[in-house]
Amino acid sequence: MVFGLVLALIVIVIFMLWMAHSSHFGLAGKIIAIIALPFVGAIIGFLGDLAVASQSVEWFPVLWMYGGFIGMIASLVVMIITATKASHENTGSSVIVFNPDGTEGKLKVTFVQGWKSFFRNAFNFNGRANLQMFGWGLLSYVIINFICCLIMSVISGCLPNGSWMLMTISGLVLLGLMIPLLALNVRRLRDTGMKNRLNYTLSIIGFISPMSIIGTIYKIVLLVLLCMPTEKFQKE
């Protein structure tokens, strides 16, 4: 039963990747794939946890986390490829900000450049960031956040009586990663042509929204806005 569900979900993942690549579904298909892939990956991992747990009572459920991480990576790759194609079609709007002083430069974006820009502009809420820069920066955040979670898990096993220390370290790491992400979101929304007042409001609400159904829905809507083309709202 579990194997059949996993196989069906894998088929769904392949279909979503094809849907994101096919031109028949357009931007709507790409947005659906970007949003759904992390959730489908987590469900596949969860079913794997159930299968392993039935064989060993000492199994700790972690496959759902790995599945969600892989799904998120696939989602980001789809988003970056979509942004790259869009920038090739409209190279005149490919404006990227690297410097904290807000100066702009048109450059070909790579993962290394996106990684550097994510941290160099950690506290830079000025300027703009196109879809490519946002995609590589978000991918950098996901990878580092995942590595930090693994490290925290190892530390928690080594320090069974140091929970307060672990919570302090985890909070500092989380804050250190969320601020650059918040700044990146602000620069990305500004690149879509959104007004600063609405930009800051949406970004701050997304930053402080709780992990609930409403908060998750809000983050999905915010992600859709972050994936809009350059100067989308300014043209409208």
JSON list of C-alpha atoms in Angstrom, two decimals:
[
{"chain": "A", "resi": 1, "resn": "MET", "atom": "CA", "xyz": [0.00, 0.00, 0.00]},
{"chain": "A", "resi": 2, "resn": "VAL", "atom": "CA", "xyz": [2.72, 2.47, 1.02]},
{"chain": "A", "resi": 3, "resn": "PHE", "atom": "CA", "xyz": [4.86, 1.49, -1.97]},
{"chain": "A", "resi": 4, "resn": "GLY", "atom": "CA", "xyz": [1.92, 2.11, -4.30]},
{"chain": "A", "resi": 5, "resn": "LEU", "atom": "CA", "xyz": [1.30, 5.58, -2.84]},
{"chain": "A", "resi": 6, "resn": "VAL", "atom": "CA", "xyz": [4.99, 6.50, -3.12]},
{"chain": "A", "resi": 7, "resn": "LEU", "atom": "CA", "xyz": [5.03, 5.34, -6.74]},
{"chain": "A", "resi": 8, "resn": "ALA", "atom": "CA", "xyz": [1.90, 7.38, -7.50]},
{"chain": "A", "resi": 9, "resn": "LEU", "atom": "CA", "xyz": [3.41, 10.48, -5.90]},
{"chain": "A", "resi": 10, "resn": "ILE", "atom": "CA", "xyz": [6.64, 10.03, -7.86]},
{"chain": "A", "resi": 11, "resn": "VAL", "atom": "CA", "xyz": [4.55, 9.94, -11.04]},
{"chain": "A", "resi": 12, "resn": "ILE", "atom": "CA", "xyz": [2.88, 13.18, -9.89]},
{"chain": "A", "resi": 13, "resn": "VAL", "atom": "CA", "xyz": [6.30, 14.78, -9.35]},
{"chain": "A", "resi": 14, "resn": "ILE", "atom": "CA", "xyz": [7.40, 13.78, -12.87]},
{"chain": "A", "resi": 15, "resn": "PHE", "atom": "CA", "xyz": [4.14, 15.19, -14.26]},
{"chain": "A", "resi": 16, "resn": "MET", "atom": "CA", "xyz": [4.65, 18.51, -12.41]},
{"chain": "A", "resi": 17, "resn": "LEU", "atom": "CA", "xyz": [8.20, 18.80, -13.71]},
{"chain": "A", "resi": 18, "resn": "TRP", "atom": "CA", "xyz": [6.92, 18.18, -17.23]},
{"chain": "A", "resi": 19, "resn": "MET", "atom": "CA", "xyz": [4.12, 20.68, -16.64]},
{"chain": "A", "resi": 20, "resn": "ALA", "atom": "CA", "xyz": [6.66, 23.29, -15.50]},
{"chain": "A", "resi": 21, "resn": "HIS", "atom": "CA", "xyz": [8.78, 22.62, -18.59]},
{"chain": "A", "resi": 22, "resn": "SER", "atom": "CA", "xyz": [5.94, 22.47, -21.11]},
{"chain": "A", "resi": 23, "resn": "SER", "atom": "CA", "xyz": [4.79, 25.65, -22.81]},
{"chain": "A", "resi": 24, "resn": "HIS", "atom": "CA", "xyz": [1.15, 24.46, -22.89]},
{"chain": "A", "resi": 25, "resn": "PHE", "atom": "CA", "xyz": [0.56, 25.30, -19.21]},
{"chain": "A", "resi": 26, "resn": "GLY", "atom": "CA", "xyz": [2.34, 28.67, -19.25]},
{"chain": "A", "resi": 27, "resn": "LEU", "atom": "CA", "xyz": [3.17, 30.59, -16.08]},
{"chain": "A", "resi": 28, "resn": "ALA", "atom": "CA", "xyz": [0.29, 29.01, -14.11]},
{"chain": "A", "resi": 29, "resn": "GLY", "atom": "CA", "xyz": [1.78, 25.51, -14.50]},
{"chain": "A", "resi": 30, "resn": "LYS", "atom": "CA", "xyz": [5.19, 26.70, -13.34]},
{"chain": "A", "resi": 31, "resn": "ILE", "atom": "CA", "xyz": [3.72, 28.41, -10.27]},
{"chain": "A", "resi": 32, "resn": "ILE", "atom": "CA", "xyz": [1.74, 25.26, -9.36]},
{"chain": "A", "resi": 33, "resn": "ALA", "atom": "CA", "xyz": [4.88, 23.13, -9.69]},
{"chain": "A", "resi": 34, "resn": "ILE", "atom": "CA", "xyz": [6.97, 25.57, -7.63]},
{"chain": "A", "resi": 35, "resn": "ILE", "atom": "CA", "xyz": [4.43, 25.56, -4.79]},
{"chain": "A", "resi": 36, "resn": "ALA", "atom": "CA", "xyz": [3.53, 21.85, -4.84]},
{"chain": "A", "resi": 37, "resn": "LEU", "atom": "CA", "xyz": [6.94, 20.15, -5.21]},
{"chain": "A", "resi": 38, "resn": "PRO", "atom": "CA", "xyz": [8.14, 20.70, -1.58]},
{"chain": "A", "resi": 39, "resn": "PHE", "atom": "CA", "xyz": [4.85, 19.41, -0.17]},
{"chain": "A", "resi": 40, "resn": "VAL", "atom": "CA", "xyz": [4.81, 16.33, -2.42]},
{"chain": "A", "resi": 41, "resn": "GLY", "atom": "CA", "xyz": [8.43, 15.60, -1.51]},
{"chain": "A", "resi": 42, "resn": "ALA", "atom": "CA", "xyz": [7.61, 15.82, 2.20]},
{"chain": "A", "resi": 43, "resn": "ILE", "atom": "CA", "xyz": [4.63, 13.48, 1.76]},
{"chain": "A", "resi": 44, "resn": "ILE", "atom": "CA", "xyz": [6.79, 10.92, -0.06]},
{"chain": "A", "resi": 45, "resn": "GLY", "atom": "CA", "xyz": [9.34, 11.11, 2.76]},
{"chain": "A", "resi": 46, "resn": "PHE", "atom": "CA", "xyz": [6.58, 10.76, 5.36]},
{"chain": "A", "resi": 47, "resn": "LEU", "atom": "CA", "xyz": [5.29, 7.59, 3.71]},
{"chain": "A", "resi": 48, "resn": "GLY", "atom": "CA", "xyz": [8.86, 6.30, 3.71]},
{"chain": "A", "resi": 49, "resn": "ASP", "atom": "CA", "xyz": [9.04, 7.02, 7.45]},
{"chain": "A", "resi": 50, "resn": "LEU", "atom": "CA", "xyz": [5.88, 4.99, 8.00]},
{"chain": "A", "resi": 51, "resn": "ALA", "atom": "CA", "xyz": [7.31, 2.08, 6.04]},
{"chain": "A", "resi": 52, "resn": "VAL", "atom": "CA", "xyz": [10.61, 2.09, 7.96]},
{"chain": "A", "resi": 53, "resn": "ALA", "atom": "CA", "xyz": [8.90, 2.61, 11.34]},
{"chain": "A", "resi": 54, "resn": "SER", "atom": "CA", "xyz": [6.83, -0.53, 10.77]},
{"chain": "A", "resi": 55, "resn": "GLN", "atom": "CA", "xyz": [10.10, -2.49, 10.57]},
{"chain": "A", "resi": 56, "resn": "SER", "atom": "CA", "xyz": [11.92, -0.79, 13.44]},
{"chain": "A", "resi": 57, "resn": "VAL", "atom": "CA", "xyz": [10.34, 0.77, 16.52]},
{"chain": "A", "resi": 58, "resn": "GLU", "atom": "CA", "xyz": [13.51, 2.82, 17.15]},
{"chain": "A", "resi": 59, "resn": "TRP", "atom": "CA", "xyz": [13.28, 4.68, 13.84]},
{"chain": "A", "resi": 60, "resn": "PHE", "atom": "CA", "xyz": [13.22, 8.47, 14.14]},
{"chain": "A", "resi": 61, "resn": "PRO", "atom": "CA", "xyz": [11.12, 10.08, 11.36]},
{"chain": "A", "resi": 62, "resn": "VAL", "atom": "CA", "xyz": [13.48, 12.16, 9.25]},
{"chain": "A", "resi": 63, "resn": "LEU", "atom": "CA", "xyz": [12.68, 11.10, 5.68]},
{"chain": "A", "resi": 64, "resn": "TRP", "atom": "CA", "xyz": [9.83, 13.62, 5.46]},
{"chain": "A", "resi": 65, "resn": "MET", "atom": "CA", "xyz": [12.36, 16.39, 6.09]},
{"chain": "A", "resi": 66, "resn": "TYR", "atom": "CA", "xyz": [14.75, 15.08, 3.43]},
{"chain": "A", "resi": 67, "resn": "GLY", "atom": "CA", "xyz": [11.87, 14.65, 0.98]},
{"chain": "A", "resi": 68, "resn": "GLY", "atom": "CA", "xyz": [10.69, 18.19, 1.58]},
{"chain": "A", "resi": 69, "resn": "PHE", "atom": "CA", "xyz": [14.24, 19.49, 1.17]},
{"chain": "A", "resi": 70, "resn": "ILE", "atom": "CA", "xyz": [14.69, 17.68, -2.16]},
{"chain": "A", "resi": 71, "resn": "GLY", "atom": "CA", "xyz": [11.27, 18.93, -3.30]},
{"chain": "A", "resi": 72, "resn": "MET", "atom": "CA", "xyz": [12.24, 22.48, -2.36]},
{"chain": "A", "resi": 73, "resn": "ILE", "atom": "CA", "xyz": [15.48, 22.20, -4.32]},
{"chain": "A", "resi": 74, "resn": "ALA", "atom": "CA", "xyz": [13.51, 20.98, -7.35]},
{"chain": "A", "resi": 75, "resn": "SER", "atom": "CA", "xyz": [11.06, 23.86, -6.88]},
{"chain": "A", "resi": 76, "resn": "LEU", "atom": "CA", "xyz": [13.86, 26.41, -6.77]},
{"chain": "A", "resi": 77, "resn": "VAL", "atom": "CA", "xyz": [15.50, 24.93, -9.85]},
{"chain": "A", "resi": 78, "resn": "VAL", "atom": "CA", "xyz": [12.20, 25.27, -11.75]},
{"chain": "A", "resi": 79, "resn": "MET", "atom": "CA", "xyz": [11.92, 28.88, -10.58]},
{"chain": "A", "resi": 80, "resn": "ILE", "atom": "CA", "xyz": [15.51, 29.72, -11.56]},
{"chain": "A", "resi": 81, "resn": "ILE", "atom": "CA", "xyz": [15.13, 28.15, -15.01]},
{"chain": "A", "resi": 82, "resn": "THR", "atom": "CA", "xyz": [11.89, 30.08, -15.51]},
{"chain": "A", "resi": 83, "resn": "ALA", "atom": "CA", "xyz": [13.58, 33.32, -14.46]},
{"chain": "A", "resi": 84, "resn": "THR", "atom": "CA", "xyz": [16.55, 32.65, -16.75]},
{"chain": "A", "resi": 85, "resn": "LYS", "atom": "CA", "xyz": [14.28, 32.13, -19.76]},
{"chain": "A", "resi": 86, "resn": "ALA", "atom": "CA", "xyz": [12.34, 35.28, -18.89]},
{"chain": "A", "resi": 87, "resn": "SER", "atom": "CA", "xyz": [15.52, 37.34, -18.61]},
{"chain": "A", "resi": 88, "resn": "HIS", "atom": "CA", "xyz": [16.69, 36.07, -22.01]},
{"chain": "A", "resi": 89, "resn": "GLU", "atom": "CA", "xyz": [13.40, 37.14, -23.53]},
{"chain": "A", "resi": 90, "resn": "ASN", "atom": "CA", "xyz": [13.59, 40.58, -21.92]},
{"chain": "A", "resi": 91, "resn": "THR", "atom": "CA", "xyz": [17.22, 41.36, -21.14]},
{"chain": "A", "resi": 92, "resn": "GLY", "atom": "CA", "xyz": [16.56, 45.06, -20.83]},
{"chain": "A", "resi": 93, "resn": "SER", "atom": "CA", "xyz": [14.77, 44.58, -17.49]},
{"chain": "A", "resi": 94, "resn": "SER", "atom": "CA", "xyz": [17.44, 42.35, -15.93]},
{"chain": "A", "resi": 95, "resn": "VAL", "atom": "CA", "xyz": [18.63, 44.77, -13.24]},
{"chain": "A", "resi": 96, "resn": "ILE", "atom": "CA", "xyz": [20.65, 43.33, -10.35]},
{"chain": "A", "resi": 97, "resn": "VAL", "atom": "CA", "xyz": [21.96, 45.09, -7.27]},
{"chain": "A", "resi": 98, "resn": "PHE", "atom": "CA", "xyz": [25.20, 43.88, -5.69]},
{"chain": "A", "resi": 99, "resn": "ASN", "atom": "CA", "xyz": [26.45, 46.88, -3.75]},
{"chain": "A", "resi": 100, "resn": "PRO", "atom": "CA", "xyz": [25.05, 47.98, -0.35]},
{"chain": "A", "resi": 101, "resn": "ASP", "atom": "CA", "xyz": [24.99, 51.59, -1.58]},
{"chain": "A", "resi": 102, "resn": "GLY", "atom": "CA", "xyz": [22.24, 50.70, -4.06]},
{"chain": "A", "resi": 103, "resn": "THR", "atom": "CA", "xyz": [24.26, 50.95, -7.28]},
{"chain": "A", "resi": 104, "resn": "GLU", "atom": "CA", "xyz": [22.95, 48.76, -10.07]},
{"chain": "A", "resi": 105, "resn": "GLY", "atom": "CA", "xyz": [24.71, 46.60, -12.64]},
{"chain": "A", "resi": 106, "resn": "LYS", "atom": "CA", "xyz": [23.55, 44.21, -15.36]},
{"chain": "A", "resi": 107, "resn": "LEU", "atom": "CA", "xyz": [25.44, 40.96, -14.95]},
{"chain": "A", "resi": 108, "resn": "LYS", "atom": "CA", "xyz": [24.91, 37.30, -15.76]},
{"chain": "A", "resi": 109, "resn": "VAL", "atom": "CA", "xyz": [23.75, 35.72, -12.51]},
{"chain": "A", "resi": 110, "resn": "THR", "atom": "CA", "xyz": [25.34, 32.48, -11.30]},
{"chain": "A", "resi": 111, "resn": "PHE", "atom": "CA", "xyz": [24.90, 30.51, -8.10]},
{"chain": "A", "resi": 112, "resn": "VAL", "atom": "CA", "xyz": [28.19, 31.90, -6.71]},
{"chain": "A", "resi": 113, "resn": "GLN", "atom": "CA", "xyz": [27.09, 35.47, -7.42]},
{"chain": "A", "resi": 114, "resn": "GLY", "atom": "CA", "xyz": [23.70, 34.83, -5.85]},
{"chain": "A", "resi": 115, "resn": "TRP", "atom": "CA", "xyz": [25.38, 33.28, -2.78]},
{"chain": "A", "resi": 116, "resn": "LYS", "atom": "CA", "xyz": [27.71, 36.28, -2.36]},
{"chain": "A", "resi": 117, "resn": "SER", "atom": "CA", "xyz": [24.94, 38.81, -2.93]},
{"chain": "A", "resi": 118, "resn": "PHE", "atom": "CA", "xyz": [22.69, 37.10, -0.37]},
{"chain": "A", "resi": 119, "resn": "PHE", "atom": "CA", "xyz": [25.21, 37.69, 2.44]},
{"chain": "A", "resi": 120, "resn": "ARG", "atom": "CA", "xyz": [26.83, 40.91, 1.22]},
{"chain": "A", "resi": 121, "resn": "ASN", "atom": "CA", "xyz": [23.40, 42.54, 1.09]},
{"chain": "A", "resi": 122, "resn": "ALA", "atom": "CA", "xyz": [22.21, 40.92, 4.33]},
{"chain": "A", "resi": 123, "resn": "PHE", "atom": "CA", "xyz": [21.11, 44.28, 5.77]},
{"chain": "A", "resi": 124, "resn": "ASN", "atom": "CA", "xyz": [20.52, 46.08, 2.47]},
{"chain": "A", "resi": 125, "resn": "PHE", "atom": "CA", "xyz": [16.84, 46.93, 2.04]},
{"chain": "A", "resi": 126, "resn": "ASN", "atom": "CA", "xyz": [17.52, 49.28, -0.88]},
{"chain": "A", "resi": 127, "resn": "GLY", "atom": "CA", "xyz": [17.87, 48.52, -4.56]},
{"chain": "A", "resi": 128, "resn": "ARG", "atom": "CA", "xyz": [16.36, 45.65, -6.53]},
{"chain": "A", "resi": 129, "resn": "ALA", "atom": "CA", "xyz": [16.88, 41.95, -7.21]},
{"chain": "A", "resi": 130, "resn": "ASN", "atom": "CA", "xyz": [15.55, 40.18, -10.30]},
{"chain": "A", "resi": 131, "resn": "LEU", "atom": "CA", "xyz": [14.11, 36.66, -10.39]},
{"chain": "A", "resi": 132, "resn": "GLN", "atom": "CA", "xyz": [17.46, 35.00, -11.05]},
{"chain": "A", "resi": 133, "resn": "MET", "atom": "CA", "xyz": [19.12, 36.74, -8.11]},
{"chain": "A", "resi": 134, "resn": "PHE", "atom": "CA", "xyz": [16.16, 35.91, -5.87]},
{"chain": "A", "resi": 135, "resn": "GLY", "atom": "CA", "xyz": [16.19, 32.26, -6.93]},
{"chain": "A", "resi": 136, "resn": "TRP", "atom": "CA", "xyz": [19.90, 31.72, -6.29]},
{"chain": "A", "resi": 137, "resn": "GLY", "atom": "CA", "xyz": [19.70, 33.65, -3.01]},
{"chain": "A", "resi": 138, "resn": "LEU", "atom": "CA", "xyz": [16.72, 31.61, -1.82]},
{"chain": "A", "resi": 139, "resn": "LEU", "atom": "CA", "xyz": [18.52, 28.39, -2.78]},
{"chain": "A", "resi": 140, "resn": "SER", "atom": "CA", "xyz": [21.52, 29.52, -0.71]},
{"chain": "A", "resi": 141, "resn": "TYR", "atom": "CA", "xyz": [19.23, 30.16, 2.26]},
{"chain": "A", "resi": 142, "resn": "VAL", "atom": "CA", "xyz": [17.59, 26.72, 1.97]},
{"chain": "A", "resi": 143, "resn": "ILE", "atom": "CA", "xyz": [20.92, 24.87, 1.76]},
{"chain": "A", "resi": 144, "resn": "ILE", "atom": "CA", "xyz": [22.50, 26.72, 4.70]},
{"chain": "A", "resi": 145, "resn": "ASN", "atom": "CA", "xyz": [19.36, 26.42, 6.81]},
{"chain": "A", "resi": 146, "resn": "PHE", "atom": "CA", "xyz": [19.25, 22.65, 6.17]},
{"chain": "A", "resi": 147, "resn": "ILE", "atom": "CA", "xyz": [22.92, 22.24, 7.10]},
{"chain": "A", "resi": 148, "resn": "CYS", "atom": "CA", "xyz": [22.39, 24.27, 10.28]},
{"chain": "A", "resi": 149, "resn": "CYS", "atom": "CA", "xyz": [19.44, 22.04, 11.25]},
{"chain": "A", "resi": 150, "resn": "LEU", "atom": "CA", "xyz": [21.61, 18.96, 10.84]},
{"chain": "A", "resi": 151, "resn": "ILE", "atom": "CA", "xyz": [24.37, 20.52, 12.96]},
{"chain": "A", "resi": 152, "resn": "MET", "atom": "CA", "xyz": [21.86, 21.48, 15.65]},
{"chain": "A", "resi": 153, "resn": "SER", "atom": "CA", "xyz": [20.59, 17.89, 15.69]},
{"chain": "A", "resi": 154, "resn": "VAL", "atom": "CA", "xyz": [24.12, 16.60, 16.26]},
{"chain": "A", "resi": 155, "resn": "ILE", "atom": "CA", "xyz": [24.73, 19.17, 19.02]},
{"chain": "A", "resi": 156, "resn": "SER", "atom": "CA", "xyz": [21.46, 18.27, 20.74]},
{"chain": "A", "resi": 157, "resn": "GLY", "atom": "CA", "xyz": [22.62, 14.65, 20.86]},
{"chain": "A", "resi": 158, "resn": "CYS", "atom": "CA", "xyz": [25.95, 15.64, 22.38]},
{"chain": "A", "resi": 159, "resn": "LEU", "atom": "CA", "xyz": [24.46, 18.09, 24.90]},
{"chain": "A", "resi": 160, "resn": "PRO", "atom": "CA", "xyz": [21.41, 16.37, 26.43]},
{"chain": "A", "resi": 161, "resn": "ASN", "atom": "CA", "xyz": [21.42, 18.76, 29.41]},
{"chain": "A", "resi": 162, "resn": "GLY", "atom": "CA", "xyz": [22.21, 21.92, 27.48]},
{"chain": "A", "resi": 163, "resn": "SER", "atom": "CA", "xyz": [18.82, 22.61, 25.93]},
{"chain": "A", "resi": 164, "resn": "TRP", "atom": "CA", "xyz": [18.93, 26.31, 26.86]},
{"chain": "A", "resi": 165, "resn": "MET", "atom": "CA", "xyz": [22.27, 26.67, 25.09]},
{"chain": "A", "resi": 166, "resn": "LEU", "atom": "CA", "xyz": [20.92, 24.86, 22.04]},
{"chain": "A", "resi": 167, "resn": "MET", "atom": "CA", "xyz": [17.84, 27.08, 21.94]},
{"chain": "A", "resi": 168, "resn": "THR", "atom": "CA", "xyz": [20.02, 30.20, 22.16]},
{"chain": "A", "resi": 169, "resn": "ILE", "atom": "CA", "xyz": [22.29, 29.06, 19.35]},
{"chain": "A", "resi": 170, "resn": "SER", "atom": "CA", "xyz": [19.32, 27.99, 17.20]},
{"chain": "A", "resi": 171, "resn": "GLY", "atom": "CA", "xyz": [17.62, 31.36, 17.73]},
{"chain": "A", "resi": 172, "resn": "LEU", "atom": "CA", "xyz": [20.75, 33.29, 16.73]},
{"chain": "A", "resi": 173, "resn": "VAL", "atom": "CA", "xyz": [21.26, 31.16, 13.64]},
{"chain": "A", "resi": 174, "resn": "LEU", "atom": "CA", "xyz": [17.60, 31.52, 12.65]},
{"chain": "A", "resi": 175, "resn": "LEU", "atom": "CA", "xyz": [17.73, 35.30, 13.08]},
{"chain": "A", "resi": 176, "resn": "GLY", "atom": "CA", "xyz": [21.02, 35.48, 11.19]},
{"chain": "A", "resi": 177, "resn": "LEU", "atom": "CA", "xyz": [19.42, 33.74, 8.21]},
{"chain": "A", "resi": 178, "resn": "MET", "atom": "CA", "xyz": [15.98, 35.37, 8.31]},
{"chain": "A", "resi": 179, "resn": "ILE", "atom": "CA", "xyz": [17.22, 38.97, 8.12]},
{"chain": "A", "resi": 180, "resn": "PRO", "atom": "CA", "xyz": [19.10, 38.46, 4.81]},
{"chain": "A", "resi": 181, "resn": "LEU", "atom": "CA", "xyz": [16.03, 36.61, 3.48]},
{"chain": "A", "resi": 182, "resn": "LEU", "atom": "CA", "xyz": [13.76, 39.49, 4.53]},
{"chain": "A", "resi": 183, "resn": "ALA", "atom": "CA", "xyz": [16.06, 41.98, 2.80]},
{"chain": "A", "resi": 184, "resn": "LEU", "atom": "CA", "xyz": [16.09, 39.81, -0.33]},
{"chain": "A", "resi": 185, "resn": "ASN", "atom": "CA", "xyz": [12.28, 39.68, -0.34]},
{"chain": "A", "resi": 186, "resn": "VAL", "atom": "CA", "xyz": [12.08, 43.48, -0.10]},
{"chain": "A", "resi": 187, "resn": "ARG", "atom": "CA", "xyz": [14.49, 43.94, -3.02]},
{"chain": "A", "resi": 188, "resn": "ARG", "atom": "CA", "xyz": [12.60, 41.35, -5.09]},
{"chain": "A", "resi": 189, "resn": "LEU", "atom": "CA", "xyz": [9.18, 42.92, -4.50]},
{"chain": "A", "resi": 190, "resn": "ARG", "atom": "CA", "xyz": [10.61, 46.33, -5.38]},
{"chain": "A", "resi": 191, "resn": "ASP", "atom": "CA", "xyz": [11.88, 44.86, -8.64]},
{"chain": "A", "resi": 192, "resn": "THR", "atom": "CA", "xyz": [8.32, 43.80, -9.48]},
{"chain": "A", "resi": 193, "resn": "GLY", "atom": "CA", "xyz": [7.30, 47.47, -9.33]},
{"chain": "A", "resi": 194, "resn": "MET", "atom": "CA", "xyz": [5.49, 47.22, -6.00]},
{"chain": "A", "resi": 195, "resn": "LYS", "atom": "CA", "xyz": [5.26, 50.40, -3.93]},
{"chain": "A", "resi": 196, "resn": "ASN", "atom": "CA", "xyz": [7.55, 50.58, -0.89]},
{"chain": "A", "resi": 197, "resn": "ARG", "atom": "CA", "xyz": [4.77, 50.86, 1.70]},
{"chain": "A", "resi": 198, "resn": "LEU", "atom": "CA", "xyz": [2.97, 47.74, 0.46]},
{"chain": "A", "resi": 199, "resn": "ASN", "atom": "CA", "xyz": [6.32, 46.03, -0.09]},
{"chain": "A", "resi": 200, "resn": "TYR", "atom": "CA", "xyz": [7.45, 46.46, 3.53]},
{"chain": "A", "resi": 201, "resn": "THR", "atom": "CA", "xyz": [4.02, 45.54, 4.88]},
{"chain": "A", "resi": 202, "resn": "LEU", "atom": "CA", "xyz": [3.80, 42.25, 2.97]},
{"chain": "A", "resi": 203, "resn": "SER", "atom": "CA", "xyz": [7.40, 41.32, 3.78]},
{"chain": "A", "resi": 204, "resn": "ILE", "atom": "CA", "xyz": [7.13, 42.02, 7.52]},
{"chain": "A", "resi": 205, "resn": "ILE", "atom": "CA", "xyz": [3.82, 40.12, 7.82]},
{"chain": "A", "resi": 206, "resn": "GLY", "atom": "CA", "xyz": [5.42, 37.18, 6.03]},
{"chain": "A", "resi": 207, "resn": "PHE", "atom": "CA", "xyz": [8.39, 37.41, 8.38]},
{"chain": "A", "resi": 208, "resn": "ILE", "atom": "CA", "xyz": [6.32, 37.31, 11.62]},
{"chain": "A", "resi": 209, "resn": "SER", "atom": "CA", "xyz": [3.38, 35.15, 10.47]},
{"chain": "A", "resi": 210, "resn": "PRO", "atom": "CA", "xyz": [3.01, 32.01, 12.62]},
{"chain": "A", "resi": 211, "resn": "MET", "atom": "CA", "xyz": [3.37, 28.44, 11.36]},
{"chain": "A", "resi": 212, "resn": "SER", "atom": "CA", "xyz": [-0.34, 27.79, 10.93]},
{"chain": "A", "resi": 213, "resn": "ILE", "atom": "CA", "xyz": [-2.71, 27.10, 8.05]},
{"chain": "A", "resi": 214, "resn": "ILE", "atom": "CA", "xyz": [-3.37, 30.81, 7.56]},
{"chain": "A", "resi": 215, "resn": "GLY", "atom": "CA", "xyz": [0.35, 31.62, 7.84]},
{"chain": "A", "resi": 216, "resn": "THR", "atom": "CA", "xyz": [1.22, 28.92, 5.31]},
{"chain": "A", "resi": 217, "resn": "ILE", "atom": "CA", "xyz": [-1.41, 30.20, 2.85]},
{"chain": "A", "resi": 218, "resn": "TYR", "atom": "CA", "xyz": [-0.07, 33.74, 3.27]},
{"chain": "A", "resi": 219, "resn": "LYS", "atom": "CA", "xyz": [3.51, 32.57, 2.59]},
{"chain": "A", "resi": 220, "resn": "ILE", "atom": "CA", "xyz": [2.34, 30.80, -0.57]},
{"chain": "A", "resi": 221, "resn": "VAL", "atom": "CA", "xyz": [0.63, 33.98, -1.80]},
{"chain": "A", "resi": 222, "resn": "LEU", "atom": "CA", "xyz": [3.78, 35.96, -0.95]},
{"chain": "A", "resi": 223, "resn": "LEU", "atom": "CA", "xyz": [5.90, 33.46, -2.88]},
{"chain": "A", "resi": 224, "resn": "VAL", "atom": "CA", "xyz": [3.66, 33.93, -5.94]},
{"chain": "A", "resi": 225, "resn": "LEU", "atom": "CA", "xyz": [4.15, 37.70, -5.70]},
{"chain": "A", "resi": 226, "resn": "LEU", "atom": "CA", "xyz": [7.90, 37.22, -5.34]},
{"chain": "A", "resi": 227, "resn": "CYS", "atom": "CA", "xyz": [7.91, 35.19, -8.58]},
{"chain": "A", "resi": 228, "resn": "MET", "atom": "CA", "xyz": [6.31, 37.98, -10.62]},
{"chain": "A", "resi": 229, "resn": "PRO", "atom": "CA", "xyz": [8.35, 39.37, -13.56]},
{"chain": "A", "resi": 230, "resn": "THR", "atom": "CA", "xyz": [10.38, 42.56, -13.32]},
{"chain": "A", "resi": 231, "resn": "GLU", "atom": "CA", "xyz": [8.21, 45.73, -13.22]},
{"chain": "A", "resi": 232, "resn": "LYS", "atom": "CA", "xyz": [5.04, 43.62, -13.47]},
{"chain": "A", "resi": 233, "resn": "PHE", "atom": "CA", "xyz": [2.98, 45.86, -11.17]},
{"chain": "A", "resi": 234, "resn": "GLN", "atom": "CA", "xyz": [4.52, 49.09, -12.43]},
{"chain": "A", "resi": 235, "resn": "LYS", "atom": "CA", "xyz": [3.35, 48.32, -15.98]},
{"chain": "A", "resi": 236, "resn": "GLU", "atom": "CA", "xyz": [-0.16, 47.53, -14.78]}
]
